[in-house]
Each structure stands twice: as structure tokens, then as C-alpha cells.
Amino acid sequence: MKRVDDFRLRLGSHELVPIMVGGMGVDISTAELSLEAARLGGIGHISDAMVPTVSDRRFNTKYVKNKLKQYKFNVANSDKSVVQFDLGLLAEATAMHVGRTMEAKRGPGLVFINCMEKLTMNSPKETLRVRLQAAMDNGIDGITLAAGLHLGSFALIQDHPRFNDVKLGIIVSSLRALQLFLKKNARTGRLPDYVVVEGPLAGGHLGFGMDWAQYDLATITAEIRDWLKAEQLDIPLIPAGGIFTGSDAVNFLEAGAAAVQVATRFTVTTECGLPEDVQQEYFKASEDQIEVNGISPTGYPMRMLKSSPAIGSGIRPNCEAFGYLLDAKGNCQYIDAYNREVAAHPEDAKIKVWDKTCLCTHMRNFDCWTCGHYTYRLKDTTRQNADGSYQILSAEHVFHDYQYSTDNKIALPSAPAAV
Ligand SMILES: Cc1cc2nc3c(=O)[nH]c(=O)nc-3n(C[C@H](O)[C@H](O)[C@H](O)COP(=O)(O)O)c2cc1C
């Protein structure tokens, strides 16, 4: 009976344990989590979502406060087009986040950054270019381009001295999306070093419509694998979404995948950025408490716990402080939804907005409890404490369980020492 450890992922000169911990914004896949994956010989991801905000929390900088001060005059205005990010400060924050993570890296694995195109930041091209370049300047091992089609993203960095040295990957959810990317990207003369195939059971935003349940990761992965073979393109495929046990991973590796990307099982580890009370909500969740809804202003469906405080919250848009989802014209779907509700309920001091959410604020505050489909199985991966809460795991424990388990078994952590 095979186990994940019988396989290796080859990326250039690197030979890795074929486990990649997926990016989880906003600072849910922390530097600490990514460093553990790298120390253990796999690949970890930090996320570049809302890095100035993350930097304030981690390094005591004042990016958010200063940006709010600069644009305070605009808070009551629904036109947010003046609210621009300072590109120099954005580069500085990214340099700090990436640089400090890479300085701390130990072991044979790699640390990548998950970069979401849908973080349009009121100036999509320029802010993305700065984020990518600053990550490369500060030693990131690889960049996974996520949430969006990224058709022009390689071109934004093709003059960078590390363009051919840094590992570049994309996330797709269909063969069509991959074909489109390869076609548009052909003029850079650079193929992706790996392709993450993300199926409908993943956490975060989905690359499917509300008909997500009709799709299946194994089928999409096989379709892409066969097409790449027919085209004689040798690009490692990394399926993601609902791979919950080491045996699930082995099934994909035996079917030709080069590695697997996993995330949900790591949401309940000490190294993960979610506060412990939120981790307990993940443990407690039952299947019917998890939904895919349309409240993200990005327009992509998103999976989350129905009890997320973000759902229905009618807070005033916080674009002067954050503003990561403002499009090229300074619009965000939440601003429209919020203004509509304010106009409909002029007397109310507190309003509710159900169809969209202020994702920046709620992700920043860990109030949008996005999660993978199998979150309801997390309680089976640990022990319950005497007070009914669940034991938080170490990332090493979860990583090793994926690496060494067989027979669909999940190893429980050792019981805490009696006091
Ligand atoms: C809490 C959470 C947050 C996530 N955030 C992101 C993100 O910011 N960007 C992204 O590309 N994928 C994100 N994902 C998707 C994961 O990186 C990964 O591909 C997927 O969840 C793997 O499936 P699994 O969770 O069933 O293991 C997130 C997943 C979770 C569980």
C-alpha cells in the first residue's frame, strides 16, 4: 500500500515531499505555517492579500492608520476613485512580509506566495506589478497566481532578473482556463512551472458558478493531464480541493498528479492565523452549516460557515483604510449594496446587507469564516477536551499525517499531558 512519502515532486533542481499547503488570505496561511511546510520538505504559501494590513498587525507599522488619515475626507463619499495605494509603501510592506519570512526559512522545502489577481486595489495592473516584483526582489521561492485568470501577469514581470529563476504557477479550475492562459501567455516564452487544478470542494473563492456541485476534481485533473500529454507539455499538475487524507492524496499521485495542494486540515493548527475561538467553530461545524454563497464582492462564489459574522453585516465600507477590492474605477459591489440599503432604510441606525459583504474588513477581522467543504470532518482529526472544545493540532502533525498515513486513516494527536 503506497503512501505520499513514496512520491516526490521535482521542481527544477528541487526534490520535495509532494505536499503543498495552499495560500489562505488574509494571513490565515501565516509565515509560521508556510515555514513549517518548508522545514518538513514540502511547499508552504504565505498570502499577499492585504499585506499592509497584515504588516501593521505583525510588525507594528501604521500603513492602515496613515492611509485612513490621508483619505478621511472621502469616507462619506460613495465615489472611491481617489483612494489610491501608494506604490512605494506597498512595495515596502511586501518586502517586509516576504523578506522576514524568507530569512526565517529552514530546511529543504520552499515558500511561495499566493497572489490574487482579484485584489484589484483601485489600480489593478500597477499594484499587481509592484506586489509581484517586491516578492521576487525579497527572495520568494515561487508565486502562485490565484483568483482571476491572470492572462497578462507573467508579462508584468518578464523583465525582472528572477523571471526565469522564481517558480511560477497558476491556479485553474478547467482545461479551458488553462488553454486560454497558455495562449495569451505564449509571447513571454515562459510556461508555468506547475499548475494547481482547484476543484469545487476548496475553501476561499471558487472558480465555478453556483453549479459547482456538478464538477469533480478527479475528472477535471484527468482531462487536463490527458490534454497536456497530447500537447507534449510537461507541466506538473497539483490538484486541490477536498483532499482530506493521505490516501486521497495517493489516489491523485497514482493518477499522475505531481503533488497535492491542501489547506482545510491546516486551518486548525497552532501555526494557522485563525484565532482559536474561530478554529473551534470550524471543528464544531456540521455539513449543513457550510454553504457556498455569492456575498463576495469579487463576483466569485465563496464557501464559508453560515454562522460567519460577515453574513448580513451592514458596516460602512472601509475603503479609505483598506480598499483592496476597488476595481480600476474605484467601485466595489459592496458599496452599491450598502448604499441601496441605506437609501431603503433612512431611519435605521444599523442596517443589514445580505447580498454582499465588506470582505476587506471581515477578512481582516477573521469574521468571514471561509473554509473547505470537508471542514465538517475536522472534528474527526483530533481529540475532544474535557470541556467539549477540540485540541488544536500542530502543522507538523497534520503534514506528517498526510505524508505517512495509509488506508484512509487519520492519526489523532497524542493526548495532552495530564497536569
Ligand atoms: C480558510 C481558507 C482560505 C483560503 N484562501 C485562499 C486564498 O486567499 N487564495 C487562494 O488562492 N486560495 C485560497 N484557499 C484555497 C486553498 O489554497 C486550497 O487550494 C484549497 O482550500 C484546498 O482544498 P482543501 O481546503 O479541501 O484542502 C483558501 C482555503 C481556505 C480553507
CSV table of C-alpha atoms and ligand atoms in Angstrom, one decimal:
chain,number,residue,atom,x,y,z
A,1,MET,CA,0.0,0.0,0.0
A,2,LYS,CA,1.5,3.3,-1.1
A,3,ARG,CA,1.8,6.5,1.0
A,4,VAL,CA,2.5,10.0,0.0
A,5,ASP,CA,6.1,9.6,1.1
A,6,ASP,CA,6.7,7.1,-1.7
A,7,PHE,CA,6.4,10.0,-4.2
A,8,ARG,CA,8.5,13.1,-4.8
A,9,LEU,CA,7.7,16.4,-6.6
A,10,ARG,CA,10.5,17.6,-8.8
A,11,LEU,CA,10.6,21.3,-9.5
A,12,GLY,CA,13.8,22.3,-11.2
A,13,SER,CA,16.6,21.1,-9.0
A,14,HIS,CA,14.4,20.6,-6.0
A,15,GLU,CA,13.1,17.3,-4.9
A,16,LEU,CA,10.2,17.8,-2.5
A,17,VAL,CA,7.6,16.0,-0.4
A,18,PRO,CA,4.6,16.3,-2.7
A,19,ILE,CA,2.5,18.3,-0.2
A,20,MET,CA,1.8,22.0,-0.8
A,21,VAL,CA,-0.1,23.9,1.8
A,22,GLY,CA,-2.3,26.3,-0.1
A,23,GLY,CA,-2.4,30.1,0.3
A,24,MET,CA,-5.1,31.3,2.7
A,25,GLY,CA,-5.6,35.1,2.9
A,26,VAL,CA,-5.8,37.2,4.9
A,27,ASP,CA,-2.8,35.9,6.9
A,28,ILE,CA,-4.6,32.6,7.6
A,29,SER,CA,-1.7,30.7,6.0
A,30,THR,CA,0.9,32.6,8.1
A,31,ALA,CA,4.6,32.8,7.7
A,32,GLU,CA,4.8,30.3,10.5
A,33,LEU,CA,2.6,27.8,8.7
A,34,SER,CA,4.5,28.1,5.4
A,35,LEU,CA,7.8,27.8,7.2
A,36,GLU,CA,6.7,24.6,8.8
A,37,ALA,CA,5.7,23.1,5.4
A,38,ALA,CA,9.1,24.1,4.1
A,39,ARG,CA,11.0,22.8,7.1
A,40,LEU,CA,9.3,19.4,6.6
A,41,GLY,CA,10.4,19.3,3.0
A,42,GLY,CA,7.2,20.4,1.2
A,43,ILE,CA,5.9,23.8,0.0
A,44,GLY,CA,4.1,26.4,2.1
A,45,HIS,CA,2.4,29.5,1.0
A,46,ILE,CA,2.2,32.9,2.5
A,47,SER,CA,-0.5,35.2,1.0
A,48,ASP,CA,-0.2,38.6,-0.4
A,49,ALA,CA,-3.7,39.6,0.4
A,50,MET,CA,-3.9,42.9,2.3
A,51,VAL,CA,-0.2,42.9,3.1
A,52,PRO,CA,0.0,46.4,4.5
A,53,THR,CA,-2.8,45.5,6.9
A,54,VAL,CA,-1.0,42.2,7.8
A,55,SER,CA,2.2,44.1,8.3
A,56,ASP,CA,0.6,46.5,10.8
A,57,ARG,CA,-0.5,43.6,12.9
A,58,ARG,CA,2.8,41.7,12.7
A,59,PHE,CA,5.4,44.4,12.6
A,60,ASN,CA,3.6,47.3,14.2
A,61,THR,CA,3.7,49.5,11.1
A,62,LYS,CA,1.0,52.1,10.6
A,63,TYR,CA,0.0,51.7,7.0
A,64,VAL,CA,-3.7,51.5,7.6
A,65,LYS,CA,-3.9,54.4,10.0
A,66,ASN,CA,-1.9,56.6,7.7
A,67,LYS,CA,-4.0,55.7,4.7
A,68,LEU,CA,-7.2,56.4,6.5
A,69,LYS,CA,-5.8,59.8,7.7
A,70,GLN,CA,-4.8,60.7,4.1
A,71,TYR,CA,-8.3,59.9,2.7
A,72,LYS,CA,-10.5,60.6,5.7
A,73,PHE,CA,-12.2,63.5,3.8
A,74,ASN,CA,-13.7,60.9,1.4
A,75,VAL,CA,-15.2,58.5,3.9
A,76,ALA,CA,-18.8,59.6,3.3
A,77,ASN,CA,-18.4,59.8,-0.4
A,78,SER,CA,-19.5,56.7,-2.4
A,79,ASP,CA,-17.0,57.5,-5.2
A,80,LYS,CA,-13.8,55.9,-4.1
A,81,SER,CA,-11.7,56.6,-7.2
A,82,VAL,CA,-9.3,59.0,-5.3
A,83,VAL,CA,-8.4,56.3,-2.8
A,84,GLN,CA,-5.2,55.1,-4.3
A,85,PHE,CA,-2.5,52.9,-2.7
A,86,ASP,CA,1.0,54.4,-2.5
A,87,LEU,CA,3.1,52.0,-4.6
A,88,GLY,CA,6.3,52.7,-2.7
A,89,LEU,CA,4.6,51.8,0.6
A,90,LEU,CA,3.0,48.7,-0.9
A,91,ALA,CA,6.4,47.6,-2.1
A,92,GLU,CA,7.8,48.3,1.4
A,93,ALA,CA,5.1,46.3,3.2
A,94,THR,CA,5.6,43.4,0.8
A,95,ALA,CA,9.3,43.5,1.2
A,96,MET,CA,8.9,43.2,5.0
A,97,HIS,CA,6.4,40.4,4.8
A,98,VAL,CA,8.3,38.3,2.3
A,99,GLY,CA,11.8,39.3,3.4
A,100,ARG,CA,11.3,38.3,7.0
A,101,THR,CA,9.6,35.1,6.1
A,102,MET,CA,12.5,34.1,3.7
A,103,GLU,CA,15.1,35.0,6.3
A,104,ALA,CA,13.5,32.6,8.7
A,105,LYS,CA,13.3,29.7,6.3
A,106,ARG,CA,15.0,26.5,7.3
A,107,GLY,CA,15.0,23.0,5.7
A,108,PRO,CA,14.8,21.6,2.2
A,109,GLY,CA,11.3,22.9,1.2
A,110,LEU,CA,10.1,26.0,-0.4
A,111,VAL,CA,8.0,29.0,0.5
A,112,PHE,CA,5.7,30.5,-2.2
A,113,ILE,CA,3.3,33.5,-2.2
A,114,ASN,CA,-0.3,33.2,-3.2
A,115,CYS,CA,-1.2,36.3,-5.3
A,116,MET,CA,-4.8,37.1,-6.0
A,117,GLU,CA,-5.5,39.0,-9.2
A,118,LYS,CA,-8.9,39.9,-7.9
A,119,LEU,CA,-7.3,42.2,-5.3
A,120,THR,CA,-7.6,45.0,-7.8
A,121,MET,CA,-6.7,47.7,-5.4
A,122,ASN,CA,-8.1,50.6,-7.4
A,123,SER,CA,-5.3,50.2,-10.0
A,124,PRO,CA,-5.1,46.5,-10.9
A,125,LYS,CA,-2.1,46.4,-13.2
A,126,GLU,CA,0.3,48.7,-11.3
A,127,THR,CA,-0.5,47.3,-7.8
A,128,LEU,CA,-0.1,43.7,-9.1
A,129,ARG,CA,3.2,44.5,-10.7
A,130,VAL,CA,4.5,46.1,-7.5
A,131,ARG,CA,3.4,43.1,-5.4
A,132,LEU,CA,5.0,40.6,-7.7
A,133,GLN,CA,8.2,42.4,-8.2
A,134,ALA,CA,8.6,43.1,-4.4
A,135,ALA,CA,8.1,39.4,-3.7
A,136,MET,CA,10.7,38.5,-6.2
A,137,ASP,CA,13.1,41.1,-5.0
A,138,ASN,CA,12.9,39.8,-1.5
A,139,GLY,CA,13.7,36.2,-2.3
A,140,ILE,CA,10.4,34.4,-2.6
A,141,ASP,CA,10.9,30.9,-4.0
A,142,GLY,CA,7.7,30.9,-6.1
A,143,ILE,CA,4.5,32.7,-6.9
A,144,THR,CA,1.1,31.1,-7.3
A,145,LEU,CA,-1.2,33.3,-9.3
A,146,ALA,CA,-4.8,32.8,-8.0
A,147,ALA,CA,-8.3,34.2,-8.1
A,148,GLY,CA,-8.6,35.6,-11.6
A,149,LEU,CA,-7.3,34.5,-15.0
A,150,HIS,CA,-4.0,36.4,-14.8
A,151,LEU,CA,-3.7,36.5,-18.6
A,152,GLY,CA,-1.2,39.3,-18.5
A,153,SER,CA,0.6,38.6,-15.2
A,154,PHE,CA,3.7,36.9,-16.5
A,155,ALA,CA,4.2,39.8,-18.9
A,156,LEU,CA,4.2,42.2,-15.9
A,157,ILE,CA,7.4,40.6,-14.5
A,158,GLN,CA,9.2,39.3,-17.6
A,159,ASP,CA,11.9,41.9,-17.3
A,160,HIS,CA,12.7,41.0,-13.7
A,161,PRO,CA,16.1,39.4,-13.3
A,162,ARG,CA,14.5,36.5,-11.4
A,163,PHE,CA,11.8,35.9,-14.0
A,164,ASN,CA,13.3,32.5,-15.1
A,165,ASP,CA,14.5,31.5,-11.6
A,166,VAL,CA,11.4,32.0,-9.5
A,167,LYS,CA,8.9,29.2,-9.7
A,168,LEU,CA,5.7,30.5,-11.3
A,169,GLY,CA,2.4,28.6,-11.1
A,170,ILE,CA,-1.2,29.3,-11.8
A,171,ILE,CA,-4.5,28.1,-10.4
A,172,VAL,CA,-7.2,27.0,-12.8
A,173,SER,CA,-10.5,25.1,-12.4
A,174,SER,CA,-10.9,24.0,-16.0
A,175,LEU,CA,-9.0,22.9,-19.1
A,176,ARG,CA,-10.4,25.9,-20.9
A,177,ALA,CA,-9.0,28.3,-18.4
A,178,LEU,CA,-5.5,26.7,-18.8
A,179,GLN,CA,-5.7,26.8,-22.6
A,180,LEU,CA,-6.6,30.4,-22.5
A,181,PHE,CA,-3.8,31.2,-20.2
A,182,LEU,CA,-1.2,29.3,-22.2
A,183,LYS,CA,-2.4,31.0,-25.4
A,184,LYS,CA,-2.3,34.5,-24.1
A,185,ASN,CA,0.9,33.9,-22.2
A,186,ALA,CA,2.8,32.4,-25.2
A,187,ARG,CA,4.6,35.6,-26.1
A,188,THR,CA,6.5,35.6,-22.8
A,189,GLY,CA,8.1,32.3,-23.9
A,190,ARG,CA,7.7,31.1,-20.3
A,191,LEU,CA,5.5,28.1,-19.3
A,192,PRO,CA,4.2,27.9,-15.8
A,193,ASP,CA,6.4,25.6,-13.6
A,194,TYR,CA,3.3,24.0,-12.1
A,195,VAL,CA,-0.5,24.2,-12.5
A,196,VAL,CA,-2.8,23.9,-9.5
A,197,VAL,CA,-6.1,22.4,-10.5
A,198,GLU,CA,-8.6,23.6,-7.9
A,199,GLY,CA,-11.9,21.7,-7.8
A,200,PRO,CA,-15.2,22.7,-6.3
A,201,LEU,CA,-14.7,21.5,-2.8
A,202,ALA,CA,-11.9,24.0,-2.0
A,203,GLY,CA,-12.1,26.8,0.6
A,204,GLY,CA,-11.9,30.5,-0.3
A,205,HIS,CA,-13.3,31.7,-3.7
A,206,LEU,CA,-14.3,29.1,-6.3
A,207,GLY,CA,-13.5,29.1,-10.0
A,208,PHE,CA,-17.0,27.7,-10.6
A,209,GLY,CA,-20.5,29.1,-10.7
A,210,MET,CA,-23.2,28.2,-8.3
A,211,ASP,CA,-23.5,24.9,-10.2
A,212,TRP,CA,-20.2,23.9,-8.5
A,213,ALA,CA,-21.6,20.6,-7.2
A,214,GLN,CA,-21.8,19.3,-10.8
A,215,TYR,CA,-18.0,19.3,-11.1
A,216,ASP,CA,-15.5,16.8,-9.9
A,217,LEU,CA,-11.7,17.4,-9.2
A,218,ALA,CA,-10.6,13.9,-10.4
A,219,THR,CA,-12.4,14.4,-13.7
A,220,ILE,CA,-11.0,17.9,-14.4
A,221,THR,CA,-7.5,16.8,-13.4
A,222,ALA,CA,-7.6,13.8,-15.7
A,223,GLU,CA,-8.9,15.9,-18.6
A,224,ILE,CA,-6.0,18.5,-18.1
A,225,ARG,CA,-3.4,15.7,-17.7
A,226,ASP,CA,-4.5,14.0,-21.0
A,227,TRP,CA,-4.5,17.3,-22.9
A,228,LEU,CA,-1.0,18.2,-21.6
A,229,LYS,CA,0.2,14.8,-22.7
A,230,ALA,CA,-1.3,15.1,-26.1
A,231,GLU,CA,0.3,18.6,-26.5
A,232,GLN,CA,3.6,17.2,-25.1
A,233,LEU,CA,3.7,19.7,-22.4
A,234,ASP,CA,5.5,18.5,-19.3
A,235,ILE,CA,4.0,20.7,-16.6
A,236,PRO,CA,3.5,19.3,-13.0
A,237,LEU,CA,-0.2,19.1,-12.1
A,238,ILE,CA,-1.2,19.8,-8.5
A,239,PRO,CA,-4.9,19.0,-7.7
A,240,ALA,CA,-6.5,20.8,-4.8
A,241,GLY,CA,-9.9,20.8,-3.0
A,242,GLY,CA,-11.3,18.1,-0.7
A,243,ILE,CA,-8.1,16.0,-0.5
A,244,PHE,CA,-8.6,15.2,3.2
A,245,THR,CA,-6.4,12.1,3.9
A,246,GLY,CA,-3.0,10.8,2.8
A,247,SER,CA,-4.9,8.1,0.9
A,248,ASP,CA,-6.9,10.7,-1.0
A,249,ALA,CA,-3.6,12.3,-2.0
A,250,VAL,CA,-2.1,8.9,-3.1
A,251,ASN,CA,-5.1,8.3,-5.4
A,252,PHE,CA,-4.2,11.6,-7.2
A,253,LEU,CA,-0.5,10.9,-7.2
A,254,GLU,CA,-1.1,7.5,-8.7
A,255,ALA,CA,-3.3,9.0,-11.4
A,256,GLY,CA,-0.4,11.2,-12.5
A,257,ALA,CA,-0.5,14.3,-10.2
A,258,ALA,CA,2.9,15.7,-9.3
A,259,ALA,CA,1.8,16.8,-5.8
A,260,VAL,CA,-1.4,17.8,-4.0
A,261,GLN,CA,-2.4,21.2,-2.6
A,262,VAL,CA,-4.2,21.1,0.8
A,263,ALA,CA,-5.5,23.7,3.2
A,264,THR,CA,-8.6,22.9,5.3
A,265,ARG,CA,-6.8,20.4,7.5
A,266,PHE,CA,-4.2,23.1,8.4
A,267,THR,CA,-6.9,25.6,9.5
A,268,VAL,CA,-7.0,24.0,12.9
A,269,THR,CA,-3.2,24.1,13.6
A,270,THR,CA,-1.4,26.4,16.0
A,271,GLU,CA,0.6,27.9,13.2
A,272,CYS,CA,-2.5,29.0,11.3
A,273,GLY,CA,-3.6,32.6,11.7
A,274,LEU,CA,-7.2,32.0,12.6
A,275,PRO,CA,-7.9,32.9,16.3
A,276,GLU,CA,-8.6,29.9,18.4
A,277,ASP,CA,-12.3,30.6,19.0
A,278,VAL,CA,-12.8,30.6,15.2
A,279,GLN,CA,-10.9,27.4,15.0
A,280,GLN,CA,-13.3,25.9,17.5
A,281,GLU,CA,-16.2,27.0,15.2
A,282,TYR,CA,-14.5,25.1,12.3
A,283,PHE,CA,-14.2,22.0,14.5
A,284,LYS,CA,-17.9,22.2,15.6
A,285,ALA,CA,-19.3,22.7,12.1
A,286,SER,CA,-21.7,20.1,10.7
A,287,GLU,CA,-22.1,19.6,6.9
A,288,ASP,CA,-25.3,21.7,6.8
A,289,GLN,CA,-23.6,24.6,8.4
A,290,ILE,CA,-21.3,25.1,5.4
A,291,GLU,CA,-22.5,27.0,2.3
A,292,VAL,CA,-21.3,28.4,-1.0
A,293,ASN,CA,-22.8,31.9,-1.4
A,294,GLY,CA,-22.5,35.0,-3.6
A,295,ILE,CA,-21.7,37.6,-0.9
A,296,SER,CA,-18.1,38.2,-2.0
A,297,PRO,CA,-17.9,41.5,-3.9
A,298,THR,CA,-15.3,39.9,-6.3
A,299,GLY,CA,-18.3,38.2,-8.0
A,300,TYR,CA,-16.8,34.7,-7.4
A,301,PRO,CA,-18.8,32.2,-5.2
A,302,MET,CA,-17.2,31.6,-1.9
A,303,ARG,CA,-17.5,28.8,0.7
A,304,MET,CA,-17.9,29.7,4.3
A,305,LEU,CA,-19.6,28.8,7.6
A,306,LYS,CA,-23.2,30.0,7.6
A,307,SER,CA,-22.5,31.4,11.1
A,308,SER,CA,-19.9,33.8,9.8
A,309,PRO,CA,-20.4,37.3,11.4
A,310,ALA,CA,-19.7,38.7,7.9
A,311,ILE,CA,-23.0,37.5,6.6
A,312,GLY,CA,-25.7,40.2,6.8
A,313,SER,CA,-23.3,42.7,8.4
A,314,GLY,CA,-24.1,46.2,7.2
A,315,ILE,CA,-21.0,48.1,8.2
A,316,ARG,CA,-19.9,51.2,6.4
A,317,PRO,CA,-17.5,50.4,3.6
A,318,ASN,CA,-13.9,50.8,4.8
A,319,CYS,CA,-12.2,51.6,1.5
A,320,GLU,CA,-10.2,54.6,2.9
A,321,ALA,CA,-8.4,52.3,5.3
A,322,PHE,CA,-8.5,49.1,3.2
A,323,GLY,CA,-9.9,49.3,-0.4
A,324,TYR,CA,-8.3,46.1,-1.7
A,325,LEU,CA,-11.3,45.2,-3.8
A,326,LEU,CA,-11.9,48.5,-5.5
A,327,ASP,CA,-11.8,48.0,-9.3
A,328,ALA,CA,-10.0,50.2,-11.8
A,329,LYS,CA,-12.7,52.8,-11.5
A,330,GLY,CA,-12.9,52.8,-7.7
A,331,ASN,CA,-16.1,50.6,-7.5
A,332,CYS,CA,-16.8,47.7,-5.2
A,333,GLN,CA,-20.1,45.7,-5.3
A,334,TYR,CA,-20.4,46.1,-1.5
A,335,ILE,CA,-20.5,49.9,-1.8
A,336,ASP,CA,-23.6,49.6,-4.1
A,337,ALA,CA,-25.3,47.1,-1.9
A,338,TYR,CA,-24.6,49.2,1.2
A,339,ASN,CA,-25.9,52.4,-0.4
A,340,ARG,CA,-29.0,50.7,-1.6
A,341,GLU,CA,-29.9,49.5,1.9
A,342,VAL,CA,-29.1,52.9,3.5
A,343,ALA,CA,-31.4,54.6,1.0
A,344,ALA,CA,-34.1,52.0,1.7
A,345,HIS,CA,-33.9,52.4,5.5
A,346,PRO,CA,-33.1,56.0,6.1
A,347,GLU,CA,-34.3,55.9,9.7
A,348,ASP,CA,-32.3,52.9,10.8
A,349,ALA,CA,-29.1,53.5,12.8
A,350,LYS,CA,-27.9,50.0,11.9
A,351,ILE,CA,-28.6,48.3,8.6
A,352,LYS,CA,-28.3,44.8,7.3
A,353,VAL,CA,-26.8,43.9,3.9
A,354,TRP,CA,-27.4,40.3,2.9
A,355,ASP,CA,-26.3,40.1,-0.7
A,356,LYS,CA,-22.7,41.4,-0.4
A,357,THR,CA,-20.2,41.8,2.3
A,358,CYS,CA,-17.4,44.2,3.1
A,359,LEU,CA,-14.8,41.4,2.5
A,360,CYS,CA,-11.7,43.5,3.3
A,361,THR,CA,-13.0,44.4,6.8
A,362,HIS,CA,-14.3,41.0,7.6
A,363,MET,CA,-11.3,39.0,6.3
A,364,ARG,CA,-9.1,41.4,8.2
A,365,ASN,CA,-11.0,40.7,11.4
A,366,PHE,CA,-11.4,36.9,10.8
A,367,ASP,CA,-15.1,37.4,10.7
A,368,CYS,CA,-15.6,35.7,7.3
A,369,TRP,CA,-15.2,32.1,8.1
A,370,THR,CA,-14.2,30.7,4.7
A,371,CYS,CA,-13.5,27.0,4.7
A,372,GLY,CA,-13.3,23.9,2.6
A,373,HIS,CA,-16.2,21.6,2.0
A,374,TYR,CA,-14.8,18.9,4.4
A,375,THR,CA,-14.5,21.3,7.3
A,376,TYR,CA,-17.2,19.2,9.0
A,377,ARG,CA,-14.7,16.3,9.2
A,378,LEU,CA,-12.1,18.2,11.1
A,379,LYS,CA,-13.6,17.1,14.4
A,380,ASP,CA,-12.5,13.5,13.4
A,381,THR,CA,-8.9,14.6,13.1
A,382,THR,CA,-8.3,15.5,16.8
A,383,ARG,CA,-9.3,14.7,20.4
A,384,GLN,CA,-12.1,16.5,22.3
A,385,ASN,CA,-11.1,18.1,25.6
A,386,ALA,CA,-12.9,17.6,28.8
A,387,ASP,CA,-14.7,21.0,28.4
A,388,GLY,CA,-16.0,20.0,25.0
A,389,SER,CA,-13.5,22.1,23.0
A,390,TYR,CA,-11.2,20.4,20.5
A,391,GLN,CA,-7.5,20.0,20.7
A,392,ILE,CA,-5.6,22.3,18.3
A,393,LEU,CA,-3.1,20.4,16.2
A,394,SER,CA,0.5,21.2,15.2
A,395,ALA,CA,1.2,21.8,11.5
A,396,GLU,CA,3.9,19.1,11.7
A,397,HIS,CA,1.3,16.5,12.9
A,398,VAL,CA,-1.1,17.3,10.0
A,399,PHE,CA,1.8,17.4,7.5
A,400,HIS,CA,3.1,14.0,8.7
A,401,ASP,CA,-0.3,12.5,8.7
A,402,TYR,CA,-0.7,13.4,5.0
A,403,GLN,CA,2.8,12.1,4.3
A,404,TYR,CA,2.8,8.8,6.1
A,405,SER,CA,-0.8,7.6,6.6
A,406,THR,CA,-2.4,4.7,4.7
A,407,ASP,CA,-5.9,3.1,4.5
A,408,ASN,CA,-7.7,6.4,4.7
A,409,LYS,CA,-6.7,6.6,8.3
A,410,ILE,CA,-6.2,9.9,10.1
A,411,ALA,CA,-3.8,9.8,13.1
A,412,LEU,CA,-5.0,11.6,16.2
A,413,PRO,CA,-2.6,13.8,18.1
A,414,SER,CA,-1.1,12.4,21.3
A,415,ALA,CA,-3.3,13.3,24.3
A,416,PRO,CA,-2.2,16.4,26.2
A,417,ALA,CA,-0.1,15.5,29.3
A,418,ALA,CA,-2.2,15.3,32.5
A,419,VAL,CA,-1.5,18.2,34.9
B,1,LIG,C1,-9.6,29.3,5.1
B,1,LIG,C2,-9.2,29.2,3.6
B,1,LIG,C3,-8.8,30.4,2.9
B,1,LIG,C4,-8.3,30.3,1.6
B,1,LIG,N1,-7.9,31.4,1.0
B,1,LIG,C5,-7.4,31.3,-0.3
B,1,LIG,C6,-6.7,32.5,-0.9
B,1,LIG,O1,-6.6,33.5,-0.3
B,1,LIG,N2,-6.3,32.3,-2.1
B,1,LIG,C7,-6.4,31.1,-2.8
B,1,LIG,O2,-5.9,31.0,-4.0
B,1,LIG,N3,-6.9,30.0,-2.3
B,1,LIG,C8,-7.4,30.1,-1.0
B,1,LIG,N4,-7.9,29.0,-0.4
B,1,LIG,C9,-7.9,27.7,-1.2
B,1,LIG,C10,-6.7,26.9,-0.7
B,1,LIG,O3,-5.5,27.5,-1.0
B,1,LIG,C11,-6.7,25.5,-1.3
B,1,LIG,O4,-6.5,25.5,-2.7
B,1,LIG,C12,-8.0,24.6,-1.1
B,1,LIG,O5,-8.7,25.0,0.0
B,1,LIG,C13,-7.6,23.2,-1.0
B,1,LIG,O6,-8.6,22.4,-0.6
B,1,LIG,P1,-8.9,21.8,0.9
B,1,LIG,O7,-9.1,23.1,1.7
B,1,LIG,O8,-10.1,21.0,0.8
B,1,LIG,O9,-7.7,21.1,1.3
B,1,LIG,C14,-8.4,29.1,0.9
B,1,LIG,C15,-8.8,27.9,1.6
B,1,LIG,C16,-9.2,28.0,2.9
B,1,LIG,C17,-9.6,26.8,3.6
